[in-house]
Amino acid sequence: MTTDRFDELLRIKEEVQRGPDPKATERQHAKGKLTARERIGLLVDKGSFTEVEALRRHRAVGFGLEAKRPYTDGVVTGWGTVEGRTVFVYAHDFRIFGGALGEAHAQKIHKLMDMAISAGAPLVSLNDGAGARIQEGVSALAGYGGIFRRNTRASGVIPQISVMLGPCAGGAAYSPALTDFVFAVRDVSQMFITGPDVVQAVTGEQVTQNELGGADVHAGVSGVAHFVYDDEETCLAEVRYLLSLLPSNNRELPPRVRGEDPADRLGDALLDLVPADGNRSYDIRAVIEEVVDDGEFMEVHASWAPNIVCGLARLDGHVVGVVANQPLSMAGALDIRASEKGARFVQFCDAFSIPLVTLVDVPGFLPGVDQEHDGIIRRGAKLLYAYCNATVPRISVVLRKAYGGAYIVMDSRSIGADVALAWPTNEIAVMGAEGAANVVFRREIAAARDPDATRAEKIEEYRRELVHPYYAAERGLVDDVIDPRETRSVLCRTMSMLVTKDVDLPHRKHGNPPQ
């Protein structure tokens, strides 16, 4: 009898691992997609995955469901390790009910999310599902509500990563939107609230799934996706790399990994990377890569709001978040999208004790009727709020231009940067010397016999008096003007000093950031 039961268990376990009809696996592979278990195998360390509720089956009746009760109910849940650290993961199995969410399916995810929060470990969702299971009606919808509530409860407590590996439509799309990072794969991932058929029926617009909600659309247009890759293998490898940079929860510091890159290495290349002429552009990413450990920089939202660059790197082994203006795009000016992108990233870093390094080369906020009417005041204030609210170590470096309100917003000393540095090429002022001279000396220039010569004279006078590299340092708004070649060594020394920073905040339930 015992042997029979044991044989039955083995048979069931094999059925669980094998999944549904082999043809369903073939169809999945024919689409260029991996199965749920294959994906988990690429994500976690080999042999480390422990499955939870593999034998769970739904109890729904009607519409033929009672005759189809596969194990797992279309989602694989459990935990494993990534580089030895615990990570919880759930993966929709598109081969079963198209990965659609029903009551039992949702309850498995709820349980796993509760376990991740309790254990203080990251949660990764591998999304490949057709939305709510229509045959189960409101029970399926309630299942999504439970997921959203837990996403929100886990926000700022454990890192949450969504990996889009198939369709994600309707209410299902809101769970990834609530998580910290969204990964997508070209020609495989689609996200939208209403699909192409509904769009055409309501608006008359004809659009394909990829045109409406493909990976590149969400990476470059909507800003929903933070990372996009060409294949699942690369995507999951990058998820592993991101996890290696993050703490397990908000009570821990990010893991420190010392490399071979000396902390006191001089960056001679920086002298050529950044032109002294403020009107010439350059790629700020080259500057970042010259400064950080081994040139390794994981950029977030690379295709969206490119006028600001955000990403994770290491300085002398310490994980840091880098925020920098990008002169290659819109001269590095801040606009609505850049402000929202930067604010979200700063908030994430602050939630998970990741120090911030801000590289400043900003001519101001982008002028324009559209920007004003679309709320640059309200939405630009998000970045200001995020920096002012951040309690992690904060270092800012003015490389070149730092004008007006944009200078203040980019983590200036006045809003709480712990250490403010500048290169000798810096110009910190209300505005550029040309614009300032036209305002301050407008009457003198207009009355002059030679307005052009007088304007040039006044521009030089203003630059000499107020825009020279040491004006801010003389007034204590910059702690030091440094040799650009020593930027890495100064940042590493400063970060080592600030790593134990502790801040007491006034008690409050929560703030009310601008929306």
Short mmCIF file of C-alpha atoms in Angstrom, two decimals, residues 49-416:
data_model
loop_
_atom_site.label_atom_id
_atom_site.label_comp_id
_atom_site.label_asym_id
_atom_site.label_seq_id
_atom_site.Cartn_x
_atom_site.Cartn_y
_atom_site.Cartn_z
CA PHE A 49 14.38 26.35 -6.65
CA THR A 50 11.83 25.12 -4.10
CA GLU A 51 8.29 25.05 -5.42
CA VAL A 52 5.23 25.96 -3.34
CA GLU A 53 1.75 24.51 -3.94
CA ALA A 54 2.70 22.60 -7.04
CA LEU A 55 -0.35 20.34 -6.51
CA ARG A 56 -2.86 23.19 -6.26
CA ARG A 57 -5.91 22.88 -8.54
CA HIS A 58 -8.92 25.13 -9.03
CA ARG A 59 -12.40 24.32 -7.67
CA ALA A 60 -14.38 26.32 -10.22
CA VAL A 61 -17.34 24.80 -12.05
CA GLY A 62 -19.20 25.77 -15.17
CA PHE A 63 -18.15 26.38 -18.77
CA GLY A 64 -16.38 23.01 -18.73
CA LEU A 65 -13.84 24.00 -16.05
CA GLU A 66 -14.77 21.09 -13.78
CA ALA A 67 -13.45 18.71 -16.44
CA LYS A 68 -10.11 20.52 -16.73
CA ARG A 69 -8.19 20.80 -13.47
CA PRO A 70 -4.44 20.78 -14.20
CA TYR A 71 -1.89 20.91 -11.40
CA THR A 72 -0.33 24.33 -10.59
CA ASP A 73 -3.43 26.05 -12.06
CA GLY A 74 -1.22 27.89 -14.51
CA VAL A 75 1.36 29.51 -12.23
CA VAL A 76 4.61 28.17 -10.80
CA THR A 77 5.49 29.67 -7.42
CA GLY A 78 8.45 29.22 -5.09
CA TRP A 79 11.82 30.51 -4.01
CA GLY A 80 15.44 29.99 -4.97
CA THR A 81 18.71 31.84 -4.78
CA VAL A 82 20.48 34.32 -7.03
CA GLU A 83 24.20 34.39 -6.28
CA GLY A 84 23.42 32.68 -2.99
CA ARG A 85 20.72 35.12 -1.79
CA THR A 86 17.06 34.16 -1.46
CA VAL A 87 14.65 35.40 -4.14
CA PHE A 88 10.94 34.60 -4.45
CA VAL A 89 9.54 34.08 -7.92
CA TYR A 90 6.27 33.28 -9.65
CA ALA A 91 5.91 32.48 -13.33
CA HIS A 92 2.73 32.29 -15.38
CA ASP A 93 2.49 29.07 -17.40
CA PHE A 94 0.93 30.11 -20.69
CA ARG A 95 0.40 26.46 -21.59
CA ILE A 96 -2.33 26.19 -18.91
CA PHE A 97 -5.41 28.36 -19.48
CA GLY A 98 -3.17 30.79 -21.37
CA GLY A 99 -1.66 31.80 -18.03
CA ALA A 100 -5.00 33.42 -17.13
CA LEU A 101 -5.56 34.21 -13.47
CA GLY A 102 -8.27 32.42 -11.56
CA GLU A 103 -9.04 32.18 -7.85
CA ALA A 104 -6.61 29.37 -7.00
CA HIS A 105 -3.96 30.87 -9.28
CA ALA A 106 -4.27 34.21 -7.45
CA GLN A 107 -4.20 32.63 -4.00
CA LYS A 108 -0.88 30.97 -4.83
CA ILE A 109 0.58 34.35 -5.80
CA HIS A 110 -0.88 35.99 -2.68
CA LYS A 111 0.76 33.38 -0.48
CA LEU A 112 4.12 33.78 -2.20
CA MET A 113 4.02 37.56 -1.92
CA ASP A 114 3.21 37.31 1.80
CA MET A 115 6.15 34.93 2.22
CA ALA A 116 8.51 37.30 0.39
CA ILE A 117 7.49 40.24 2.59
CA SER A 118 7.83 38.18 5.76
CA ALA A 119 11.20 36.73 4.74
CA GLY A 120 12.50 40.12 3.56
CA ALA A 121 13.57 38.89 0.13
CA PRO A 122 13.08 40.25 -3.41
CA LEU A 123 10.08 39.21 -5.49
CA VAL A 124 10.34 38.56 -9.24
CA SER A 125 7.26 37.96 -11.38
CA LEU A 126 7.63 36.33 -14.80
CA ASN A 127 4.53 37.54 -16.60
CA ASP A 128 3.03 35.62 -19.50
CA GLY A 129 -0.73 35.54 -19.06
CA ALA A 130 -3.96 36.39 -20.81
CA GLY A 131 -5.44 38.38 -17.93
CA ALA A 132 -8.35 37.37 -15.72
CA ARG A 133 -9.90 33.94 -16.27
CA ILE A 134 -13.25 34.94 -17.76
CA GLN A 135 -14.99 31.71 -16.75
CA GLU A 136 -14.40 32.48 -13.06
CA GLY A 137 -15.88 35.97 -13.25
CA VAL A 138 -15.48 38.34 -10.32
CA SER A 139 -13.43 35.83 -8.31
CA ALA A 140 -10.61 36.32 -10.80
CA LEU A 141 -10.89 40.09 -10.60
CA ALA A 142 -10.73 39.96 -6.81
CA GLY A 143 -7.54 37.94 -7.18
CA TYR A 144 -5.91 40.88 -8.96
CA GLY A 145 -7.03 43.20 -6.18
CA GLY A 146 -5.14 41.05 -3.69
CA ILE A 147 -2.01 41.22 -5.81
CA PHE A 148 -2.19 45.01 -6.16
CA ARG A 149 -2.67 45.44 -2.41
CA ARG A 150 0.39 43.32 -1.71
CA ASN A 151 2.44 45.13 -4.38
CA THR A 152 1.68 48.35 -2.56
CA ARG A 153 2.41 46.89 0.89
CA ALA A 154 5.75 45.56 -0.33
CA SER A 155 6.72 48.86 -1.99
CA GLY A 156 9.86 50.20 -0.37
CA VAL A 157 10.12 47.06 1.79
CA ILE A 158 11.47 44.49 -0.68
CA PRO A 159 12.63 44.98 -4.27
CA GLN A 160 9.92 43.99 -6.76
CA ILE A 161 10.82 43.19 -10.36
CA SER A 162 8.39 42.40 -13.18
CA VAL A 163 9.60 40.57 -16.27
CA MET A 164 7.25 40.78 -19.25
CA LEU A 165 7.55 37.59 -21.31
CA GLY A 166 4.22 37.54 -23.10
CA PRO A 167 0.88 39.35 -23.09
CA CYS A 168 -0.27 41.40 -20.11
CA ALA A 169 -3.62 43.04 -20.73
CA GLY A 170 -6.31 44.86 -18.83
CA GLY A 171 -6.07 45.10 -15.05
CA ALA A 172 -3.16 42.65 -15.08
CA ALA A 173 -0.90 45.46 -16.35
CA TYR A 174 -1.24 47.37 -13.10
CA SER A 175 0.80 44.92 -11.04
CA PRO A 176 3.99 45.53 -13.08
CA ALA A 177 3.25 49.27 -12.94
CA LEU A 178 3.30 49.07 -9.14
CA THR A 179 6.68 47.31 -8.98
CA ASP A 180 10.14 48.87 -8.92
CA PHE A 181 11.45 47.72 -12.31
CA VAL A 182 9.88 46.33 -15.48
CA PHE A 183 11.90 44.22 -17.94
CA ALA A 184 10.58 43.49 -21.44
CA VAL A 185 11.59 41.40 -24.46
CA ARG A 186 11.16 42.64 -28.02
CA ASP A 187 8.51 40.91 -30.16
CA VAL A 188 7.40 38.89 -27.12
CA SER A 189 6.15 41.34 -24.52
CA GLN A 190 2.91 43.30 -24.90
CA MET A 191 1.20 45.44 -22.26
CA PHE A 192 -1.99 47.44 -22.67
CA ILE A 193 -5.17 48.26 -20.80
CA THR A 194 -7.38 47.81 -23.87
CA GLY A 195 -6.27 45.69 -26.81
CA PRO A 196 -6.16 46.58 -30.52
CA ASP A 197 -9.69 45.27 -31.18
CA VAL A 198 -11.22 47.47 -28.49
CA VAL A 199 -9.18 50.47 -29.61
CA GLN A 200 -10.42 50.04 -33.17
CA ALA A 201 -14.02 49.59 -32.07
CA VAL A 202 -13.99 52.71 -29.89
CA THR A 203 -11.70 55.10 -31.78
CA GLY A 204 -11.44 53.62 -35.25
CA GLU A 205 -7.66 53.43 -34.99
CA GLN A 206 -6.01 50.34 -36.43
CA VAL A 207 -2.93 49.21 -34.53
CA THR A 208 -1.05 45.96 -33.93
CA GLN A 209 -0.30 44.59 -30.48
CA ASN A 210 3.37 45.57 -30.75
CA GLU A 211 2.52 49.04 -32.02
CA LEU A 212 0.11 49.52 -29.15
CA GLY A 213 2.04 48.01 -26.27
CA GLY A 214 5.24 46.34 -27.44
CA ALA A 215 8.56 46.40 -25.58
CA ASP A 216 10.07 49.34 -27.47
CA VAL A 217 6.87 51.38 -27.14
CA HIS A 218 6.94 51.05 -23.37
CA ALA A 219 10.69 51.56 -23.20
CA GLY A 220 10.79 54.71 -25.33
CA VAL A 221 7.30 56.24 -25.46
CA SER A 222 5.26 55.47 -22.33
CA GLY A 223 8.16 54.90 -19.93
CA VAL A 224 6.49 51.81 -18.44
CA ALA A 225 9.44 49.49 -19.19
CA HIS A 226 12.83 50.24 -17.62
CA PHE A 227 14.85 47.66 -19.55
CA VAL A 228 14.32 45.99 -22.93
CA TYR A 229 16.25 43.12 -24.54
CA ASP A 230 16.18 41.02 -27.69
CA ASP A 231 15.76 37.59 -26.08
CA GLU A 232 14.62 35.97 -22.85
CA GLU A 233 18.03 34.55 -21.95
CA THR A 234 19.73 37.96 -21.98
CA CYS A 235 16.79 39.53 -20.18
CA LEU A 236 16.87 37.04 -17.30
CA ALA A 237 20.66 37.30 -17.04
CA GLU A 238 20.25 41.07 -16.60
CA VAL A 239 17.59 40.52 -13.94
CA ARG A 240 20.15 38.45 -12.06
CA TYR A 241 22.70 41.27 -12.41
CA LEU A 242 20.24 43.86 -11.13
CA LEU A 243 19.46 41.68 -8.11
CA SER A 244 23.19 41.49 -7.35
CA LEU A 245 23.18 45.29 -6.94
CA LEU A 246 20.17 45.46 -4.64
CA PRO A 247 19.72 44.75 -0.94
CA SER A 248 17.30 41.98 -0.02
CA ASN A 249 15.07 44.41 1.83
CA ASN A 250 14.92 47.94 3.27
CA ARG A 251 16.62 46.88 6.52
CA GLU A 252 19.84 45.87 4.80
CA LEU A 253 22.53 47.72 2.90
CA PRO A 254 23.28 46.78 -0.72
CA PRO A 255 25.97 44.10 -1.01
CA ARG A 256 29.48 45.51 -1.22
CA VAL A 257 31.76 43.80 -3.74
CA ARG A 258 35.37 44.95 -3.96
CA GLY A 259 36.86 44.69 -7.42
CA GLU A 260 40.30 45.23 -8.88
CA ASP A 261 39.69 48.90 -9.77
CA PRO A 262 41.77 51.09 -7.37
CA ALA A 263 39.73 53.67 -5.47
CA ASP A 264 42.43 56.28 -6.07
CA ARG A 265 42.67 55.71 -9.84
CA LEU A 266 43.06 58.98 -11.74
CA GLY A 267 40.70 59.67 -14.63
CA ASP A 268 42.92 61.44 -17.13
CA ALA A 269 40.35 60.79 -19.86
CA LEU A 270 37.89 63.11 -18.11
CA LEU A 271 39.87 66.14 -19.25
CA ASP A 272 39.01 65.32 -22.85
CA LEU A 273 35.53 63.86 -22.34
CA VAL A 274 33.95 67.10 -21.12
CA PRO A 275 34.57 70.15 -23.37
CA ALA A 276 35.19 73.42 -21.52
CA ASP A 277 32.92 75.16 -24.03
CA GLY A 278 29.45 74.96 -22.50
CA ASN A 279 27.83 74.94 -25.94
CA ARG A 280 29.49 71.70 -26.99
CA SER A 281 27.77 68.42 -26.19
CA TYR A 282 29.25 65.15 -24.93
CA ASP A 283 28.00 61.79 -23.67
CA ILE A 284 27.65 61.84 -19.88
CA ARG A 285 27.65 58.04 -19.87
CA ALA A 286 31.32 58.09 -20.85
CA VAL A 287 32.02 60.25 -17.80
CA ILE A 288 30.09 57.88 -15.53
CA GLU A 289 31.90 54.84 -16.87
CA GLU A 290 35.25 56.54 -16.34
CA VAL A 291 34.44 57.24 -12.69
CA VAL A 292 32.70 54.07 -11.45
CA ASP A 293 34.24 50.68 -10.67
CA ASP A 294 35.43 48.81 -13.79
CA GLY A 295 33.28 51.05 -16.02
CA GLU A 296 30.19 48.98 -15.18
CA PHE A 297 27.00 51.03 -15.24
CA MET A 298 23.46 49.60 -15.40
CA GLU A 299 21.37 52.35 -16.92
CA VAL A 300 17.66 52.51 -16.07
CA HIS A 301 15.13 53.82 -18.60
CA ALA A 302 17.85 54.32 -21.21
CA SER A 303 15.35 55.00 -24.02
CA TRP A 304 12.92 57.23 -22.13
CA ALA A 305 13.61 60.85 -21.18
CA PRO A 306 17.21 60.57 -22.44
CA ASN A 307 18.05 64.10 -21.30
CA ILE A 308 18.63 62.65 -17.83
CA VAL A 309 20.62 59.48 -17.14
CA CYS A 310 19.87 57.26 -14.15
CA GLY A 311 21.43 53.96 -13.19
CA LEU A 312 23.30 51.79 -10.72
CA ALA A 313 27.03 51.29 -10.39
CA ARG A 314 29.68 50.74 -7.71
CA LEU A 315 32.26 53.06 -6.14
CA ASP A 316 35.01 51.19 -4.28
CA GLY A 317 32.57 48.30 -4.01
CA HIS A 318 29.67 50.39 -2.66
CA VAL A 319 26.50 50.33 -4.77
CA VAL A 320 25.44 53.87 -5.75
CA GLY A 321 22.63 55.39 -7.74
CA VAL A 322 23.84 57.85 -10.37
CA VAL A 323 21.68 60.71 -11.67
CA ALA A 324 23.18 62.90 -14.38
CA ASN A 325 22.13 65.45 -16.99
CA GLN A 326 22.77 64.30 -20.56
CA PRO A 327 24.09 67.13 -22.82
CA LEU A 328 23.58 64.92 -25.88
CA SER A 329 19.81 65.27 -25.50
CA MET A 330 18.14 68.69 -25.27
CA ALA A 331 21.46 70.03 -23.93
CA GLY A 332 20.66 68.26 -20.67
CA ALA A 333 17.73 70.54 -19.82
CA LEU A 334 15.11 69.19 -17.41
CA ASP A 335 11.60 68.64 -18.69
CA ILE A 336 8.52 66.85 -17.41
CA ARG A 337 9.63 63.35 -18.35
CA ALA A 338 13.17 63.80 -17.06
CA SER A 339 11.85 65.13 -13.76
CA GLU A 340 9.52 62.18 -13.30
CA LYS A 341 12.17 59.68 -14.33
CA GLY A 342 14.72 61.14 -11.94
CA ALA A 343 12.21 61.42 -9.08
CA ARG A 344 11.17 57.78 -9.32
CA PHE A 345 14.79 56.62 -9.36
CA VAL A 346 15.81 58.83 -6.42
CA GLN A 347 12.85 57.53 -4.41
CA PHE A 348 13.82 53.94 -5.14
CA CYS A 349 17.43 54.49 -4.08
CA ASP A 350 16.34 56.23 -0.90
CA ALA A 351 13.92 53.41 -0.03
CA PHE A 352 16.67 50.81 -0.28
CA SER A 353 19.61 52.67 1.27
CA ILE A 354 21.46 53.21 -2.00
CA PRO A 355 23.62 56.39 -1.86
CA LEU A 356 23.14 58.97 -4.61
CA VAL A 357 25.77 60.60 -6.81
CA THR A 358 24.48 63.47 -8.96
CA LEU A 359 26.49 64.80 -11.90
CA VAL A 360 25.25 68.24 -12.87
CA ASP A 361 25.46 69.96 -16.25
CA VAL A 362 22.07 71.59 -16.64
CA PRO A 363 21.15 74.79 -18.51
CA GLY A 364 17.75 75.01 -16.84
CA PHE A 365 14.20 73.73 -17.27
CA LEU A 366 12.98 73.32 -20.84
CA PRO A 367 10.91 76.38 -21.83
CA GLY A 368 7.73 76.06 -23.86
CA VAL A 369 3.98 76.41 -23.84
CA ASP A 370 3.47 72.63 -23.89
CA GLN A 371 5.71 72.16 -20.88
CA GLU A 372 3.91 74.83 -18.88
CA HIS A 373 0.43 73.66 -19.84
CA ASP A 374 1.30 70.01 -19.18
CA GLY A 375 2.38 70.88 -15.66
CA ILE A 376 6.15 71.35 -15.50
CA ILE A 377 5.67 73.23 -12.20
CA ARG A 378 3.72 70.40 -10.60
CA ARG A 379 5.55 67.52 -12.23
CA GLY A 380 9.00 69.08 -12.15
CA ALA A 381 8.55 69.46 -8.40
CA LYS A 382 8.55 65.67 -8.12
CA LEU A 383 12.32 65.57 -8.55
CA LEU A 384 12.77 68.37 -6.04
CA TYR A 385 10.54 66.57 -3.52
CA ALA A 386 12.36 63.27 -4.02
CA TYR A 387 15.79 64.78 -3.35
CA CYS A 388 14.61 66.85 -0.38
CA ASN A 389 12.98 63.76 1.11
CA ALA A 390 15.99 61.46 0.61
CA THR A 391 18.04 60.55 3.69
CA VAL A 392 20.70 58.39 2.02
CA PRO A 393 24.23 59.74 1.48
CA ARG A 394 24.11 62.35 -1.28
CA ILE A 395 27.05 63.76 -3.25
CA SER A 396 26.69 66.23 -6.11
CA VAL A 397 29.33 67.29 -8.62
CA VAL A 398 28.84 70.28 -10.92
CA LEU A 399 30.78 69.49 -14.08
CA ARG A 400 29.94 72.53 -16.16
CA LYS A 401 26.67 74.52 -16.29
CA ALA A 402 24.29 74.76 -13.34
CA TYR A 403 21.72 77.46 -13.97
CA GLY A 404 18.60 78.65 -12.22
CA GLY A 405 16.01 76.45 -10.57
CA ALA A 406 17.37 73.38 -12.32
CA TYR A 407 20.65 73.81 -10.41
CA ILE A 408 18.75 73.83 -7.12
CA VAL A 409 16.69 70.75 -8.08
CA MET A 410 19.74 68.70 -9.11
CA ASP A 411 20.67 67.98 -5.48
CA SER A 412 22.33 71.27 -4.68
CA ARG A 413 23.77 71.92 -1.24
CA SER A 414 20.76 74.09 -0.38
CA ILE A 415 18.31 71.16 -0.63
CA GLY A 416 20.42 68.77 1.41
#
